[in-house]
mmCIF file of C-alpha atoms in Angstrom:
data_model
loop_
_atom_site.group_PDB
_atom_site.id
_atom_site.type_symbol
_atom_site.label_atom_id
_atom_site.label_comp_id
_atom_site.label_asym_id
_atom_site.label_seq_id
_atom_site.Cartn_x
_atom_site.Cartn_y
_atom_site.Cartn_z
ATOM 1 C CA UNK A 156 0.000 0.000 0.000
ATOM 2 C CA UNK A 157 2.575 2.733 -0.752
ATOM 3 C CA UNK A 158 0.360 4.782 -3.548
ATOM 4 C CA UNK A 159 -0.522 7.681 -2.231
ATOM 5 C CA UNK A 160 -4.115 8.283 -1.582
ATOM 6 C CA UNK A 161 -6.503 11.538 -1.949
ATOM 7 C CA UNK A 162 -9.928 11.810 -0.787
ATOM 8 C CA UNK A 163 -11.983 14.568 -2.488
ATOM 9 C CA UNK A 164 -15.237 15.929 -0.943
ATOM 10 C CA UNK A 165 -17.551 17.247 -4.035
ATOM 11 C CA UNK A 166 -15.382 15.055 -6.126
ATOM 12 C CA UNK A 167 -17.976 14.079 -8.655
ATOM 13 C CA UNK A 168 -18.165 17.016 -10.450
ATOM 14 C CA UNK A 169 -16.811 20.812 -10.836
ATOM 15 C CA UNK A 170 -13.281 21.740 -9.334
ATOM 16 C CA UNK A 171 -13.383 18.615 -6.921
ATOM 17 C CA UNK A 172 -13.538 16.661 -10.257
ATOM 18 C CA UNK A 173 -10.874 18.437 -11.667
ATOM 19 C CA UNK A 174 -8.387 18.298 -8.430
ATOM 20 C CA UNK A 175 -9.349 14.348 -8.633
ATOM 21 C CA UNK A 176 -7.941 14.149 -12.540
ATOM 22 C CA UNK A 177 -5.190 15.974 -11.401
ATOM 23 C CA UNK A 178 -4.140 14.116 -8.458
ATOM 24 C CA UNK A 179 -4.668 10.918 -10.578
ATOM 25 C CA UNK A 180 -2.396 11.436 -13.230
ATOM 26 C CA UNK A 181 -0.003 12.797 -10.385
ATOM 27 C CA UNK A 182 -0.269 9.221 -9.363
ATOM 28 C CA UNK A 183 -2.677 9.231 -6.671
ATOM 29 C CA UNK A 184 -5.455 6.791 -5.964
ATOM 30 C CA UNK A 185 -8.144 9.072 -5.851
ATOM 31 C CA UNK A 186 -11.566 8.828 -3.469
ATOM 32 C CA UNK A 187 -14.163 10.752 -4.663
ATOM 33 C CA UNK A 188 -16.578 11.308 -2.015
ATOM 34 C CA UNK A 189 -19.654 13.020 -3.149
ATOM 35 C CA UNK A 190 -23.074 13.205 -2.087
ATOM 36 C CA UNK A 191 -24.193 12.160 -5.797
ATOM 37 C CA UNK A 192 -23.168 8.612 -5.449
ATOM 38 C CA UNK A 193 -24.264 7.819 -8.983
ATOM 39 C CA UNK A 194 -22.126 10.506 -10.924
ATOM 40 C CA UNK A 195 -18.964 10.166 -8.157
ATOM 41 C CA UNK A 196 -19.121 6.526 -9.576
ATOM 42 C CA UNK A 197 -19.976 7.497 -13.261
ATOM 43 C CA UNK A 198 -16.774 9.046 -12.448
ATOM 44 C CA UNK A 199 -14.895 6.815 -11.176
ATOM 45 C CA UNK A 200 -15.434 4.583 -14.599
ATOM 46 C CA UNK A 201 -14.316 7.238 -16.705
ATOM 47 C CA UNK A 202 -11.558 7.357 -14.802
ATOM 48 C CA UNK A 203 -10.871 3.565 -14.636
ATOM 49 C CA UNK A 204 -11.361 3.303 -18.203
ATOM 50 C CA UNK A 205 -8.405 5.565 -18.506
ATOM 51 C CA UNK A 206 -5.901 3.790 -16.466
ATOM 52 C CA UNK A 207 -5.943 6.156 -13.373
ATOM 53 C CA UNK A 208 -6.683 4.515 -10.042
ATOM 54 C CA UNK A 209 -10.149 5.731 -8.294
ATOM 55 C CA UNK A 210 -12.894 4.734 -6.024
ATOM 56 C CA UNK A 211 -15.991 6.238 -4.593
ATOM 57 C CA UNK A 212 -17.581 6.684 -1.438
ATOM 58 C CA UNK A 213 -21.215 8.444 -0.607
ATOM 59 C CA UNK A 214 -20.594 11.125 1.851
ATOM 60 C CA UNK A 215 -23.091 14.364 3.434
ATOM 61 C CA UNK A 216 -20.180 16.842 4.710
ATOM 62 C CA UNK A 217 -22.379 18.111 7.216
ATOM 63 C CA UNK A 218 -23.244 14.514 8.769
ATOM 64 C CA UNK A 219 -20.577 13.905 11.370
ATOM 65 C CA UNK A 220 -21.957 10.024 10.827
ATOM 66 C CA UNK A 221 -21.061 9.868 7.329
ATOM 67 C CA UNK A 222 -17.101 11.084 7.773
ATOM 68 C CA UNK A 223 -16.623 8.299 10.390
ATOM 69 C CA UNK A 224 -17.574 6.174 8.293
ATOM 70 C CA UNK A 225 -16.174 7.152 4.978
ATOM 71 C CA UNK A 226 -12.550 7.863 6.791
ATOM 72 C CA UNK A 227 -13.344 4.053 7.885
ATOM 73 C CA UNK A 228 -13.950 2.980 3.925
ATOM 74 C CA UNK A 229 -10.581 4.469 3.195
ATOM 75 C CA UNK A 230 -8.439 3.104 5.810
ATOM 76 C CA UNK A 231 -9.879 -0.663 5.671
ATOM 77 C CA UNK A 232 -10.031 -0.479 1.657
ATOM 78 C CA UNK A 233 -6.623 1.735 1.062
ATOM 79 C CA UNK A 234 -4.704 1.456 4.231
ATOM 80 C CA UNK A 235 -3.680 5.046 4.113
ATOM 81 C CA UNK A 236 -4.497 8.747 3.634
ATOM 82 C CA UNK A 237 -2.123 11.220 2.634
ATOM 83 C CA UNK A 238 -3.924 13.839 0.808
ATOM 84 C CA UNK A 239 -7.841 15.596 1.845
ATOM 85 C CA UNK A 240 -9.237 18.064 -0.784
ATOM 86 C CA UNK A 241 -12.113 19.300 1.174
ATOM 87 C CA UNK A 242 -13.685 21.098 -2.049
ATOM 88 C CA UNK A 243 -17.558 20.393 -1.525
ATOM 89 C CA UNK A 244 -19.992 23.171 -0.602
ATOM 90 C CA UNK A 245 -23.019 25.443 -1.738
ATOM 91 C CA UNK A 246 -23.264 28.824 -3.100
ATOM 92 C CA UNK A 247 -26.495 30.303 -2.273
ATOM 93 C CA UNK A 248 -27.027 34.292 -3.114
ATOM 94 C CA UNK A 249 -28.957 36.793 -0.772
ATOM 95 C CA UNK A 250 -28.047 40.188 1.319
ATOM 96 C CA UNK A 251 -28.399 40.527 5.150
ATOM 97 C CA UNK A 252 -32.351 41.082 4.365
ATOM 98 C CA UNK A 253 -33.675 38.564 1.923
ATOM 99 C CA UNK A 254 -30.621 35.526 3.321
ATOM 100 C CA UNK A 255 -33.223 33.917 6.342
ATOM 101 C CA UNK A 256 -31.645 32.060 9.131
ATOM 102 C CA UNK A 257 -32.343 29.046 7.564
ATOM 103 C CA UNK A 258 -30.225 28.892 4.460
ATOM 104 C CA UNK A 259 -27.760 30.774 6.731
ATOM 105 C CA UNK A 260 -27.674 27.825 9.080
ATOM 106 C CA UNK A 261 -27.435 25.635 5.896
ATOM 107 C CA UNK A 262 -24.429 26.908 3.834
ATOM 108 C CA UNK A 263 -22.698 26.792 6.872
ATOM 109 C CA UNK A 264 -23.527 23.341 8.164
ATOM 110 C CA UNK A 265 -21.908 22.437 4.402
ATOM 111 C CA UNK A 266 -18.938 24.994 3.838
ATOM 112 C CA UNK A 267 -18.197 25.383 7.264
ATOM 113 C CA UNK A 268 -18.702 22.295 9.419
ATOM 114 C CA UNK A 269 -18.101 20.098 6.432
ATOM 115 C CA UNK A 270 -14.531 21.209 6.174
ATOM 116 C CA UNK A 271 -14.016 20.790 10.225
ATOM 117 C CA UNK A 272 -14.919 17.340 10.204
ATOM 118 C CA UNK A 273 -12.995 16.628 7.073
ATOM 119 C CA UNK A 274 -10.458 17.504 8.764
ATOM 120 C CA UNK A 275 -11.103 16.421 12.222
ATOM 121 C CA UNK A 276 -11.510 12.622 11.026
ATOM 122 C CA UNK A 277 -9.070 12.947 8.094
ATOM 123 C CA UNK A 278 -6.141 14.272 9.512
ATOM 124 C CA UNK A 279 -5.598 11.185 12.482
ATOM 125 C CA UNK A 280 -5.440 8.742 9.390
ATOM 126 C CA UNK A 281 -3.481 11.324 7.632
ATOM 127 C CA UNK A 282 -0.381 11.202 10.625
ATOM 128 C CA UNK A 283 -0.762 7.417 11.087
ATOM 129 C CA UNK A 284 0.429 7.652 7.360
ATOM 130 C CA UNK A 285 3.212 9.865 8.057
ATOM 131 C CA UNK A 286 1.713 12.984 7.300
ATOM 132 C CA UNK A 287 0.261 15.088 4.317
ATOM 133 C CA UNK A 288 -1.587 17.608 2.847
ATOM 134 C CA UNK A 289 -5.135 19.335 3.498
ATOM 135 C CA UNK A 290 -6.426 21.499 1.226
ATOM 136 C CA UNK A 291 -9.381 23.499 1.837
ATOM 137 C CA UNK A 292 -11.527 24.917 -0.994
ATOM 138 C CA UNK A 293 -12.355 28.613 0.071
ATOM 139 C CA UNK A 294 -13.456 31.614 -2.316
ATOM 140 C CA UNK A 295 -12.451 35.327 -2.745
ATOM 141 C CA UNK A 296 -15.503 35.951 -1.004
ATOM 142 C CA UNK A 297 -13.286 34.746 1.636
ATOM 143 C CA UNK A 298 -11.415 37.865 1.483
ATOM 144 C CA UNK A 299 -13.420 40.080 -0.226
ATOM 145 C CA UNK A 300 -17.204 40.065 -0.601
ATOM 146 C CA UNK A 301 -19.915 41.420 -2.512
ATOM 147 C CA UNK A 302 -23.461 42.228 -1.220
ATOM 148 C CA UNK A 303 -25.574 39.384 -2.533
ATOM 149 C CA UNK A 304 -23.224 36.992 -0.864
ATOM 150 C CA UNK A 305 -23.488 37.382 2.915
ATOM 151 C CA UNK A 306 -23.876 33.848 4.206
ATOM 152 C CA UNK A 307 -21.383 32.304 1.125
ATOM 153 C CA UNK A 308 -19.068 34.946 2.046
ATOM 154 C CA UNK A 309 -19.056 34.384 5.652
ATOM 155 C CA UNK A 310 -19.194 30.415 5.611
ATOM 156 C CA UNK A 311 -15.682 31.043 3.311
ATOM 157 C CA UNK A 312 -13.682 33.633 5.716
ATOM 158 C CA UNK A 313 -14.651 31.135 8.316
ATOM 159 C CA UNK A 314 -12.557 28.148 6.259
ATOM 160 C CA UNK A 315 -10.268 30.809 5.232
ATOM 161 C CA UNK A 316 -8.931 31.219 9.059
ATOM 162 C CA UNK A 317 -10.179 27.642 10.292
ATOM 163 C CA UNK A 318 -7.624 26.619 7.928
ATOM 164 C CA UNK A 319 -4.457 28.738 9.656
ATOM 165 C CA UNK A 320 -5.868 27.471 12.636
ATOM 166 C CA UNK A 321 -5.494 23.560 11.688
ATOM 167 C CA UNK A 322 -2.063 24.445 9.972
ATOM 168 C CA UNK A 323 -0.661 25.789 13.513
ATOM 169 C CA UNK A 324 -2.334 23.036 15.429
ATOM 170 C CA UNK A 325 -0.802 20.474 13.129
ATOM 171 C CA UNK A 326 2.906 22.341 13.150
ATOM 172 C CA UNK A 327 2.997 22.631 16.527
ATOM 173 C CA UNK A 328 2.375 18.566 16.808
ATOM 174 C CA UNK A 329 4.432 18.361 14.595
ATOM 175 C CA UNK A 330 2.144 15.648 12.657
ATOM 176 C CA UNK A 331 3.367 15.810 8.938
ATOM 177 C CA UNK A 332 0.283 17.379 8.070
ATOM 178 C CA UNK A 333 0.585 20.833 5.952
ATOM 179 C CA UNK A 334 -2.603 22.590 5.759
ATOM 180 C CA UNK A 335 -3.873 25.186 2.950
ATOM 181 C CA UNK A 336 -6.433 27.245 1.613
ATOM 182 C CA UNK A 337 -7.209 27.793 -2.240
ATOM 183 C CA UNK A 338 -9.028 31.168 -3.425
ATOM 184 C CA UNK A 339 -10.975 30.368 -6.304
ATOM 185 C CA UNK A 340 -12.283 33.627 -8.121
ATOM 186 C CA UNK A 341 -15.016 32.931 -10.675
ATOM 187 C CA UNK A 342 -14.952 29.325 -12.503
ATOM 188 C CA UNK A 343 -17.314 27.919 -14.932
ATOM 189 C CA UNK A 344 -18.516 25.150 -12.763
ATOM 190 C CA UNK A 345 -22.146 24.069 -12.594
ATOM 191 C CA UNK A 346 -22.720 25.274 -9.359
ATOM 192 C CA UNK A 347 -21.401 29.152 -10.892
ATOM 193 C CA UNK A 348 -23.498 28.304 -13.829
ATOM 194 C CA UNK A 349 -26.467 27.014 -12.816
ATOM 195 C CA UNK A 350 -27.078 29.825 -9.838
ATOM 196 C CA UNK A 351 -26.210 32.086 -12.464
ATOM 197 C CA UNK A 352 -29.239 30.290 -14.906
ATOM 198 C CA UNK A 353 -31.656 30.254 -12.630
ATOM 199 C CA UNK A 354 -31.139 34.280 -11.060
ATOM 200 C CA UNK A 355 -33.099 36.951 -12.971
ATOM 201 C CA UNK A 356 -31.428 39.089 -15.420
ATOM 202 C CA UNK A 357 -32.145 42.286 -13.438
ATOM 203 C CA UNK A 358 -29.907 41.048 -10.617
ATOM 204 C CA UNK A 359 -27.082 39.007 -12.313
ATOM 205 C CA UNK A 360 -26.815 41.635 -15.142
ATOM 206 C CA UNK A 361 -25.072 43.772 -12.747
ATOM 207 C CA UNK A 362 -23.824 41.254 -9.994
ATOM 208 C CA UNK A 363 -21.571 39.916 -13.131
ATOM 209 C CA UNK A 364 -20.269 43.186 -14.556
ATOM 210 C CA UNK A 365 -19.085 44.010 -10.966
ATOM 211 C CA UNK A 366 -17.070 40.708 -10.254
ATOM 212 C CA UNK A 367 -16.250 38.409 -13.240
ATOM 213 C CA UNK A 368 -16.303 41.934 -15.604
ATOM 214 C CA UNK A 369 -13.561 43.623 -13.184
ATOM 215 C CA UNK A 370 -11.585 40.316 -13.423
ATOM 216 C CA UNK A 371 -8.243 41.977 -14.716
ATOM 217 C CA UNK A 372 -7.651 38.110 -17.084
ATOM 218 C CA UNK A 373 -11.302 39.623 -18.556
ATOM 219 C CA UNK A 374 -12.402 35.514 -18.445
ATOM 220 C CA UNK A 375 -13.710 32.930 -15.930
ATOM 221 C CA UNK A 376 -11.800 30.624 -15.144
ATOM 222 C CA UNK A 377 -11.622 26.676 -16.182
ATOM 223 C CA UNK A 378 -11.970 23.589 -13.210
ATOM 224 C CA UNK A 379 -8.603 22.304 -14.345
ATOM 225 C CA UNK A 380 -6.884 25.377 -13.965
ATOM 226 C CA UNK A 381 -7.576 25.255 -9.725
ATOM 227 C CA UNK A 382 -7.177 21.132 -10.501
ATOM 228 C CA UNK A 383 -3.408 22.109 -11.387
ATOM 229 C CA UNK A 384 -3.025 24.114 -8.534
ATOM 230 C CA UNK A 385 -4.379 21.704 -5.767
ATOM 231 C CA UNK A 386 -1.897 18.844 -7.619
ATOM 232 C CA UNK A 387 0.976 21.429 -6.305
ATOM 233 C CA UNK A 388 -0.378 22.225 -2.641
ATOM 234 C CA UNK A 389 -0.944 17.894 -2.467
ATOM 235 C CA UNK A 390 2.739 17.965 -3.887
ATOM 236 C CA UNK A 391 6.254 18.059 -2.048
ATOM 237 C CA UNK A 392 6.984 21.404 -4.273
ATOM 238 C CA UNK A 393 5.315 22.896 -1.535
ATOM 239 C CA UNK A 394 6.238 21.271 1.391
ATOM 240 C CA UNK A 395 7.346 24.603 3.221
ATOM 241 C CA UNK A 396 3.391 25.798 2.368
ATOM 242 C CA UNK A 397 1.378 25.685 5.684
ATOM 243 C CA UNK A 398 -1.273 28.137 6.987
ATOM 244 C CA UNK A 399 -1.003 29.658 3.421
ATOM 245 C CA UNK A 400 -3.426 31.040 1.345
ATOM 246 C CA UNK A 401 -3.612 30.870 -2.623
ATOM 247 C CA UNK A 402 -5.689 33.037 -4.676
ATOM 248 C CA UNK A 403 -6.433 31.547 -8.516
ATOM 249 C CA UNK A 404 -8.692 34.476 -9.529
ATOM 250 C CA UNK A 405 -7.358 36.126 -12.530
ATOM 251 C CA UNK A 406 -5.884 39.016 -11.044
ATOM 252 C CA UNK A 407 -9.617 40.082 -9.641
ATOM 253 C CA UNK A 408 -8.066 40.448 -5.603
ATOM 254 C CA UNK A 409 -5.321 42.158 -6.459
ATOM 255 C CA UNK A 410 -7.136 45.384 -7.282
#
């Protein structure tokens, strides 16, 4: 069992499907753990059909249940962990008025609380196989905001310093386990897409000229471009990376 294995949360589809094709032709076996059990192993085929080493497991990041026993999967099927992409999460839209407590409660139970226990049941496995790499999936909006975002935006500053947090705690245990954060600006995913589909024109006209049409690049960005970047924070190129925080967003945060 020496491969080097990478579970990735939201791995069926998007930029967790990306940072899986990336990680596999790094050489990884790759676990993608989705909710969407039926495309993460539609996946997982395409994959296999390829000659790149996957599996799949069902997991709810905001069931505490479902980790335990998906960390379980991966240690009695794989023996080892060495690398957690914890990429899975929800976008929903609103300001301070129209966001209700309830989807408030919700993004956060899946951006927030799904990254904790990723890597509060990830990262023992992770030392008992001599260390690794977490890499947590924030936003821009984890640095900067915009008003229709207020619970997105808030669920993603709270991974953004959650994840210096876990880096510190790791360091000072000196456990082998690096921990990141990646700053995605705005990539055509289907999440991006389909909130975008689905919001009327008279609000996403504008909501888009003020973020992707002030992106200095002038483009959204493609899955396998944040893929390529999560294959180098999983790699030993940047194994003096911990606490750190990478923006991939086209020049739009350095304004």
């Amino acid at each position: 069992m020496s491969q080097k294995v990478a579970l990735i949360t939201g791995g069926a589809s998007g930029i967790g499907l990306a940072a899986a094709d990336a990680l596999a032709r790094a050489g990884h076996h790759v676990v993608l753990a989705d909710i969407q059990a039926e495309a993460a192993n539609a996946a997982v085929e395409t994959f296999r059909s390829q000659q790149l080493s996957a599996s799949a497991v069902q997991l709810d990041v905001s069931s505490e249940e479902t980790w335990r026993s998906a960390i379980e999967t991966v240690e009695r099927e794989q023996g080892r962990l060495d690398v957690l992409v914890n990429n899975a999460g929800i976008g929903e839209g609103g300001t301070l008025e129209s966001t209700s407590l309830e989807t408030f409660n919700r993004v956060m139970a899946i951006n927030v609380n799904g990254v904790f226990l990723g890597c509060k049941y990830a990262i023992p496995l992770m030392e008992r196989s001599g260390g690794g790499s977490v890499i947590n999936v924030s936003s821009i909006f984890g640095i900067v905001a915009d008003q229709l975002t207020v619970a997105y935006s808030a669920s993603k500053g709270a991974v953004r310093t959650m994840t210096k947090a876990v880096a510190l705690d790791c360091a000072s245990r000196n456990s082998g386990v690096r921990v990141n954060s990646i700053h995605p600006g705005f990539i055509e995913t289907p999440m991006v897409m389909g909130a975008a589909a689905v919001t009327p024109a008279e609000i996403i006209e504008p909501y888009v000229a003020r973020t992707v049409g002030q992106t200095p690049m002038g483009r959204f960005g493609q899955p396998d471009e944040l893929g390529d970047v999560i294959a180098f924070l999983a790699s030993d190129a940047s194994r003096f990376m911990t606490g750190s925080e990478v923006t991939v967003d086209g020049g739009f945060t350095a304004r």
